[in-house]
Tab-separated table of C-alpha atoms in Angstrom:
chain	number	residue	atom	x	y	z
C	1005	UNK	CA	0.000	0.000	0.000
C	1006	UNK	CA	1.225	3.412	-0.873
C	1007	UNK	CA	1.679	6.543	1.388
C	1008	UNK	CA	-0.412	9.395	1.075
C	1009	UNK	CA	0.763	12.649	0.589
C	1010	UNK	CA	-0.162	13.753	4.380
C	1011	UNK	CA	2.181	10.752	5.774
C	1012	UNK	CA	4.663	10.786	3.996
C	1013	UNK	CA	8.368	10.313	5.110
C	1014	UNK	CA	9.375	12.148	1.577
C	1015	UNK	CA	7.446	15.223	2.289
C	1016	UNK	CA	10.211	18.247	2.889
C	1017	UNK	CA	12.357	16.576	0.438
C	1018	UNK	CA	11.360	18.602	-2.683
C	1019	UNK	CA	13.070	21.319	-1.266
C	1020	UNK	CA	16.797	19.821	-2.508
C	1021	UNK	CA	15.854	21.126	-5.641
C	1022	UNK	CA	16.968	24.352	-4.239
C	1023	UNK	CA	18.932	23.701	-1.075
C	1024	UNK	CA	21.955	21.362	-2.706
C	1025	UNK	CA	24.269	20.340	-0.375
C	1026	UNK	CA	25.736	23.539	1.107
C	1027	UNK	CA	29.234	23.215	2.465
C	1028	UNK	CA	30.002	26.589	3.326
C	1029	UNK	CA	26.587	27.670	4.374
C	1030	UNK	CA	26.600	24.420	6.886
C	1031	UNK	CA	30.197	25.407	8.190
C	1032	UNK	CA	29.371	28.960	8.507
C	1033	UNK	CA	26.098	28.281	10.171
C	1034	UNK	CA	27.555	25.690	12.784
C	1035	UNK	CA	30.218	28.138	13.767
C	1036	UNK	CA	27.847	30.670	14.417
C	1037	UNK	CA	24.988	27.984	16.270
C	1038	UNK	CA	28.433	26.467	18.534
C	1039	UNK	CA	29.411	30.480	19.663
C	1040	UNK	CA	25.798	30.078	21.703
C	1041	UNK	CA	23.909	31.919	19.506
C	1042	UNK	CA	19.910	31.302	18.867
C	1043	UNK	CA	18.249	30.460	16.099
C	1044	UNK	CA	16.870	33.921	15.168
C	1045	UNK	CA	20.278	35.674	16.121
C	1046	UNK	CA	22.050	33.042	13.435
C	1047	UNK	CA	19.292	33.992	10.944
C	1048	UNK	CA	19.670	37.616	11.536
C	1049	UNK	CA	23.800	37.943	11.527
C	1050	UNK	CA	23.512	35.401	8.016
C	1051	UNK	CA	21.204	38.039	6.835
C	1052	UNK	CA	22.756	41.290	8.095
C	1053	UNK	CA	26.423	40.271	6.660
C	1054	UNK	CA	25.719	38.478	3.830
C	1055	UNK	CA	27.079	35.451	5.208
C	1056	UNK	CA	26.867	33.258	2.385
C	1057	UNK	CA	27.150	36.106	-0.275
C	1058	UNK	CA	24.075	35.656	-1.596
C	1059	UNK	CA	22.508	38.281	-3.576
C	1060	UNK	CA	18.947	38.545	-1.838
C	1061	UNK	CA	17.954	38.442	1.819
C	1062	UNK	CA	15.096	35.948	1.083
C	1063	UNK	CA	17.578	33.600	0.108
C	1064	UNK	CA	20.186	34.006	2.743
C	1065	UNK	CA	16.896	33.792	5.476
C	1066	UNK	CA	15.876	30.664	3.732
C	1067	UNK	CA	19.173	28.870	3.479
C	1068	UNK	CA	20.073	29.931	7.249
C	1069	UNK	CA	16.777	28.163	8.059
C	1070	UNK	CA	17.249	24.786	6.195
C	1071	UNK	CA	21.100	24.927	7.538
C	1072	UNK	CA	19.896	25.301	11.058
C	1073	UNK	CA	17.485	22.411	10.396
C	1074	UNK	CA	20.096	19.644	9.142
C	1075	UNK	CA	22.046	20.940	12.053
C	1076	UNK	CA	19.468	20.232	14.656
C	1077	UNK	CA	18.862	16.562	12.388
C	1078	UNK	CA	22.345	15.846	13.414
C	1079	UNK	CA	21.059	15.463	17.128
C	1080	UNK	CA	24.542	15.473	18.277
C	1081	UNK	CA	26.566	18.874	19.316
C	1082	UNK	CA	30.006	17.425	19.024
C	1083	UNK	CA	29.324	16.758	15.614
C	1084	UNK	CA	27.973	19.897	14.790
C	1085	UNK	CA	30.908	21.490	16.533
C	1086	UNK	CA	33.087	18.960	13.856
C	1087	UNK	CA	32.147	20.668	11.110
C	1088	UNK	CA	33.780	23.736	12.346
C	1089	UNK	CA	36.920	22.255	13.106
C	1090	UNK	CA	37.477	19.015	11.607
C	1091	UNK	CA	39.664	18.783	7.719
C	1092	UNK	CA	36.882	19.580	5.197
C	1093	UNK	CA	36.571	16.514	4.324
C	1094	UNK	CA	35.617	15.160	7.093
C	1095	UNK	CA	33.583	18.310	7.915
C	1096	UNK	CA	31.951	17.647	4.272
C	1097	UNK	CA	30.982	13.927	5.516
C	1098	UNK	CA	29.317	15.133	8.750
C	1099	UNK	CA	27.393	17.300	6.096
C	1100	UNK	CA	26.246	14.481	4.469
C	1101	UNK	CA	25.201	12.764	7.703
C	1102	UNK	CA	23.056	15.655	8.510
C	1103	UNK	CA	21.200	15.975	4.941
C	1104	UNK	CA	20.546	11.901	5.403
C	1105	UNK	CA	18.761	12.752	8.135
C	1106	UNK	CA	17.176	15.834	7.461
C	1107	UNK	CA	15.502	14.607	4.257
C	1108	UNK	CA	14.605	10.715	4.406
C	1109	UNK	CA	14.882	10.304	0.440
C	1110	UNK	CA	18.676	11.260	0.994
C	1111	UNK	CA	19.179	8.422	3.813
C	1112	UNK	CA	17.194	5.892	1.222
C	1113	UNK	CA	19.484	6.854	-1.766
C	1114	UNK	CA	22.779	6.449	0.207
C	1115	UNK	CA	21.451	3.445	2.285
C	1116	UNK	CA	19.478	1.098	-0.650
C	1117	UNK	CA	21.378	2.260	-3.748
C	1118	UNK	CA	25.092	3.301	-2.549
C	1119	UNK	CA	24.862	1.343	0.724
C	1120	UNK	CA	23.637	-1.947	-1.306
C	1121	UNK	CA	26.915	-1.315	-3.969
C	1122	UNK	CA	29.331	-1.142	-1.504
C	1123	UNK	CA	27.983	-4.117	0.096
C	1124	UNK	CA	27.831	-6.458	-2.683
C	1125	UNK	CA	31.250	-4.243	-4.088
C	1126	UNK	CA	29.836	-3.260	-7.103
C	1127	UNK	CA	31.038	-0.069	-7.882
C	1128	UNK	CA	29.582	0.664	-11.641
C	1129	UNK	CA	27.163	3.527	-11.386
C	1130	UNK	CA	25.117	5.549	-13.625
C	1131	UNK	CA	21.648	7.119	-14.080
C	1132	UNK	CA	20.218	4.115	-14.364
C	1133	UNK	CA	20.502	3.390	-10.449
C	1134	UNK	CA	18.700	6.756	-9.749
C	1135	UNK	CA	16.145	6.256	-12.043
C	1136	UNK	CA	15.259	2.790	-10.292
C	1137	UNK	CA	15.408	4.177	-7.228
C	1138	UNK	CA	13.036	6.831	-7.936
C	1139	UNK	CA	10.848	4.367	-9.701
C	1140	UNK	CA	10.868	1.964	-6.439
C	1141	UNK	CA	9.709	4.805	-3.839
C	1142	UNK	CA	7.161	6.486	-6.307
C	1143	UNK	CA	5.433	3.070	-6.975
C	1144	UNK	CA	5.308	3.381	-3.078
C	1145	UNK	CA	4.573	6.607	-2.087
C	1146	UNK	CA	1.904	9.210	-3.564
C	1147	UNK	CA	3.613	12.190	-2.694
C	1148	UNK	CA	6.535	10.975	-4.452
C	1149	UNK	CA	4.219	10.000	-7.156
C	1150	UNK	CA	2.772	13.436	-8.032
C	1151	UNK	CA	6.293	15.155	-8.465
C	1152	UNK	CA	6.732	16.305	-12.153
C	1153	UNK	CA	9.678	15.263	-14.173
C	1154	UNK	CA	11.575	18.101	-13.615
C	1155	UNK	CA	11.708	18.139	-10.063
C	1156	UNK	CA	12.605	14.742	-10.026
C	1157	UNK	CA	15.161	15.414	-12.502
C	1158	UNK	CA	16.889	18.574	-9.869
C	1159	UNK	CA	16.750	16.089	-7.337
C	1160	UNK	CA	19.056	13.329	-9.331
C	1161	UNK	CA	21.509	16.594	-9.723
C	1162	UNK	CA	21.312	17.063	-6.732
C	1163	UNK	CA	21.667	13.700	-5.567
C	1164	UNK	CA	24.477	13.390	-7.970
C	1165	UNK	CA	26.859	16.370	-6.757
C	1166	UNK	CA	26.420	15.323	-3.082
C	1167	UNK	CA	28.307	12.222	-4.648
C	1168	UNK	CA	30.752	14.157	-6.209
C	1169	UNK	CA	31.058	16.516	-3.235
C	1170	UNK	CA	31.909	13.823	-0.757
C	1171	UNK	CA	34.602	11.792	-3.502
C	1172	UNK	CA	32.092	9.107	-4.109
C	1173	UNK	CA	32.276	10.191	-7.958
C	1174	UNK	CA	35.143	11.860	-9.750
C	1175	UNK	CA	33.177	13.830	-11.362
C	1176	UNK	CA	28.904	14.394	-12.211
C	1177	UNK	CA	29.500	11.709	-15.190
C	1178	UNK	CA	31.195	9.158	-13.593
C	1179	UNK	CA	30.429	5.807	-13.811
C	1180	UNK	CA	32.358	4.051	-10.969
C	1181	UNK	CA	31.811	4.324	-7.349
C	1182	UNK	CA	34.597	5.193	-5.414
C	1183	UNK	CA	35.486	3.270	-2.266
C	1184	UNK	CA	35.375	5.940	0.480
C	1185	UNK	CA	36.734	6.251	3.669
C	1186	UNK	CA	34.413	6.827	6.659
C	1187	UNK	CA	35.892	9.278	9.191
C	1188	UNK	CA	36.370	7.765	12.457
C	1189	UNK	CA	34.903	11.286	14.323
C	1190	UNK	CA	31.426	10.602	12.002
C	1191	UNK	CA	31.538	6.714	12.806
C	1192	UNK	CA	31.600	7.487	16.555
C	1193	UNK	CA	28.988	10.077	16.248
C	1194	UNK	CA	26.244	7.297	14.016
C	1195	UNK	CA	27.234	4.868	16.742
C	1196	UNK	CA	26.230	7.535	19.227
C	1197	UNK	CA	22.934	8.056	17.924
C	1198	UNK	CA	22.622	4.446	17.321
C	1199	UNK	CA	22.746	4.533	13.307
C	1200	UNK	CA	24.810	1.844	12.979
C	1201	UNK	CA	22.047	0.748	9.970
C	1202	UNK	CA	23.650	3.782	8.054
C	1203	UNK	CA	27.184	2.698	8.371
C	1204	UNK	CA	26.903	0.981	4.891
C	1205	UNK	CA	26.282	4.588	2.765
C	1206	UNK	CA	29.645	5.116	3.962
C	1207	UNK	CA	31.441	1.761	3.220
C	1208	UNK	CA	31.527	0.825	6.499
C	1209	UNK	CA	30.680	-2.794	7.449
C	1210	UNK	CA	32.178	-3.130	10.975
């Protein structure tokens, strides 16, 4: 039986059409969210300074907002604080963690499609992996369902350079997987929030 569009776990996730993955904007927001300040005051300095150089205040306000959000997903401070002071790319990992669970069709893609490659060490990849996936959860789910074609097709961009972000591609038209390397600071901090069943998007069988 399929969701409906008022339960489902995919609801929110339309907005990575716009969002991407956000490196900077994360690391600049967790800097300012680990100096103690609120919510609001993190909004207002991203606004008031142009924190993330972006050329309207609607879209700095916005992008503050869904930064504090993946932040908060996280559920752990020492991992937030990580992404402040950690190499980038471990920082850039701990980014990825906090998208997964932010936006459940993120934690899907990286658990059923990159997870399940790693696992059986299959490292071919190529559109035709996304477009099963998507095929898989919108024969399941309603809201899914109803996107159009082009929203589907920002989200397999999207999807895409947060592989290429985080060295899992070489490049947005690869077609191997690359074998990464899960950062020992991000492994401690699943296992802290008892993730463990995530371990896999990152190559990590142990």
């Amino acid at each position: 039986m399929s969701e409906t569009q008022n339960t489902s776990p995919y609801k929110g996730s339309g907005q990575l059409t716009r969002e991407q993955f956000l490196f900077y904007e994360m690391r600049t927001t967790a800097k300012l969210m680990v100096e103690g300040l609120d919510d609001g005051e993190v909004t207002k300095r991203i606004v008031e300074d142009n924190l993330f150089q972006y050329p309207t205040e609607k879209s700095l306000a916005s992008i503050s907002k869904a930064c504090i959000a993946r932040l908060y997903a996280l559920g752990d401070r020492d991992l937030m604080t990580a992404i402040t002071t950690q190499p980038m790319d471990t920082a850039k990992q701990i980014c990825l963690y906090a998208m997964m669970k932010r936006y459940r069709l993120v934690w899907d893609f990286m658990l059923t499609v990159i997870g399940e490659k790693y696992r059986l060490q299959e490292f071919s990849f190529g559109k035709k992996d996304i477009n099963i996936f998507f095929m898989q959860i919108q024969e399941q789910d309603d809201f899914v369902s109803a996107w159009s074609d082009s929203t589907i097709k920002k989200i397999r961009q999207v999807l895409i350079k947060i592989l290429v972000e985080n060295g899992y591609l070489d490049h947005i038209k690869s077609e191997h997987l690359n074998p990464v390397l899960l950062s020992s600071v991000l492994e401690n901090g699943i296992r802290n929030n008892n993730d463990e069943r995530v371990l896999p998007a990152f190559n990590c069988f142990m």
